[in-house]
Short mmCIF file of C-alpha atoms in Angstrom, two decimals:
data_model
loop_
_atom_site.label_atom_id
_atom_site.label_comp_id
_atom_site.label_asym_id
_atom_site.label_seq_id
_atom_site.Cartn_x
_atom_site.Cartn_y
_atom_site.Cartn_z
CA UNK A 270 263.76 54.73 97.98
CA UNK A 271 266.31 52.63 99.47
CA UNK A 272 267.51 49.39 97.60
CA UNK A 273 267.55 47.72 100.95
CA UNK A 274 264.94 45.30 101.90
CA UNK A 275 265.18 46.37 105.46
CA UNK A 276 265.95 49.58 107.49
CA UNK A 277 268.84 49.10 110.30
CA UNK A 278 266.03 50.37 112.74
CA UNK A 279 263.37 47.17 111.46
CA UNK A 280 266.44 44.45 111.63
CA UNK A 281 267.57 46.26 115.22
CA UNK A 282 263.75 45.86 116.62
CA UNK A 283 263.21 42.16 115.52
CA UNK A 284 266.76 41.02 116.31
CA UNK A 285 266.18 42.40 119.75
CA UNK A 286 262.27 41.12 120.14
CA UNK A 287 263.18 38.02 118.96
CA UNK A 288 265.87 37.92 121.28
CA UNK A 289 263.33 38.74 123.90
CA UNK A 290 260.95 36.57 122.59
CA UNK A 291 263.73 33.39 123.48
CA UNK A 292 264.74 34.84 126.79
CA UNK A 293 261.20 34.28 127.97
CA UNK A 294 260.69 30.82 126.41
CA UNK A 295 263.96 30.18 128.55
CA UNK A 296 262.74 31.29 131.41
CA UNK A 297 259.14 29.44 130.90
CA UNK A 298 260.91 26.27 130.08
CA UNK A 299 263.68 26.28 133.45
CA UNK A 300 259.77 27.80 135.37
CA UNK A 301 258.04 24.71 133.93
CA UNK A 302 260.56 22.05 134.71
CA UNK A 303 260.82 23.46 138.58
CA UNK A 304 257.15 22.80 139.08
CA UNK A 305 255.30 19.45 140.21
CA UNK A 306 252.10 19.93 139.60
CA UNK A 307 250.10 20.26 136.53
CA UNK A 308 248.33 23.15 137.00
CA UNK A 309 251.17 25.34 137.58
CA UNK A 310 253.16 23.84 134.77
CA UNK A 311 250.33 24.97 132.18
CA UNK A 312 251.13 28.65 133.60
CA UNK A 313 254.74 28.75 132.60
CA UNK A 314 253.60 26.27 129.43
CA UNK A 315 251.33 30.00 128.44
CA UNK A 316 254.07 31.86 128.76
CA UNK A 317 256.17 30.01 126.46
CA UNK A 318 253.25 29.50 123.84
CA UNK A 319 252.88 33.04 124.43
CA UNK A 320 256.57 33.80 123.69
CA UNK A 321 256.69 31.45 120.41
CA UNK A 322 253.75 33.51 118.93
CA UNK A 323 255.09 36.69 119.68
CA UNK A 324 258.22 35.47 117.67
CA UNK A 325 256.22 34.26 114.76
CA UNK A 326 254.17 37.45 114.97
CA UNK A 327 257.38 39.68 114.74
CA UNK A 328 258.79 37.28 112.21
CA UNK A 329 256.14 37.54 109.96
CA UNK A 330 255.68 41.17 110.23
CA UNK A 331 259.28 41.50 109.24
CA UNK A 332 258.89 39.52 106.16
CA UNK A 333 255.62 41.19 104.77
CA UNK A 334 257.92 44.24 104.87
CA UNK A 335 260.54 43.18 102.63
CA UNK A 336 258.00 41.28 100.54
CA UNK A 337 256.18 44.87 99.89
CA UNK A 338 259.35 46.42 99.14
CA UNK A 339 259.95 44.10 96.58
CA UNK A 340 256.75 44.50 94.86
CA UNK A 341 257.43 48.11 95.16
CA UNK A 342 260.89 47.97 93.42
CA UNK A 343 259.60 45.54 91.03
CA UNK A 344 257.09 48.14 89.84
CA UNK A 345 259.65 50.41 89.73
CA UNK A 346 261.85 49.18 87.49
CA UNK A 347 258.79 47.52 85.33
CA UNK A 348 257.80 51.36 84.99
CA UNK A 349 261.53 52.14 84.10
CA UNK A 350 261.69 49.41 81.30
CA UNK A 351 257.87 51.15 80.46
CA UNK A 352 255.91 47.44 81.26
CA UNK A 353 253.49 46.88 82.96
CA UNK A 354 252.64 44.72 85.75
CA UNK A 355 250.52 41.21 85.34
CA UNK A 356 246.99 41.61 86.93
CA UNK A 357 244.92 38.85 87.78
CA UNK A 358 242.79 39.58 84.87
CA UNK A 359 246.14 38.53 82.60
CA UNK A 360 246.27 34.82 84.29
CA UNK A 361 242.81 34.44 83.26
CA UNK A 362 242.45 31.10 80.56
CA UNK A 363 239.51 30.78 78.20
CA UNK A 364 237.71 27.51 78.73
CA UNK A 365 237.50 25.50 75.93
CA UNK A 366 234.95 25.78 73.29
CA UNK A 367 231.39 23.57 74.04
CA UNK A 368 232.56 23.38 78.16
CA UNK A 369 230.55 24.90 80.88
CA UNK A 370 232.39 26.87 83.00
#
């Protein structure tokens, strides 16, 4: 495994989506502010909702990645070092004696 939170190919594809993503919000906003009426302002006003969630989507995406490789390398090197991991289980407190749970 890499030490890298990101392959070049993952930071290439969201750079350029997100870049995407903006161009289209762009061209919804200039769309939007050409129009007169209402109803065909809310069509370019979709496309630019449309645009922001595919950004978040893609943004995300591209931070559940490096947040799984870093549990991965933590378990790595917790394996190295021969620990182990904290499980739920671990967090677990005892209520006091006499209490209901």
């Amino acid at each position: 495994m890499r030490d890298e939170l990101w392959p070049r190919r993952a930071v290439i594809a969201v750079t350029l989506g997100a870049g995407l993503c903006f161009a289209i919000l762009l061209v919804a906003w200039y769309g939007g502010a050409g129009e007169a009426s209402l109803k065909a302002q809310v069509v370019w006003l979709n496309l630019g909702a449309a645009a922001v969630i595919a950004a978040s989507v893609l943004a995300v995406a591209f931070l559940r990645q490096a947040r799984f490789r870093i549990s991965q390398r933590r378990r790595e090197l917790l394996a190295e070092l021969g620990l182990t991991p904290l499980t739920d289980a671990d967090h677990e407190v005892d209520a006091p004696s006499g209490t209901e749970p």
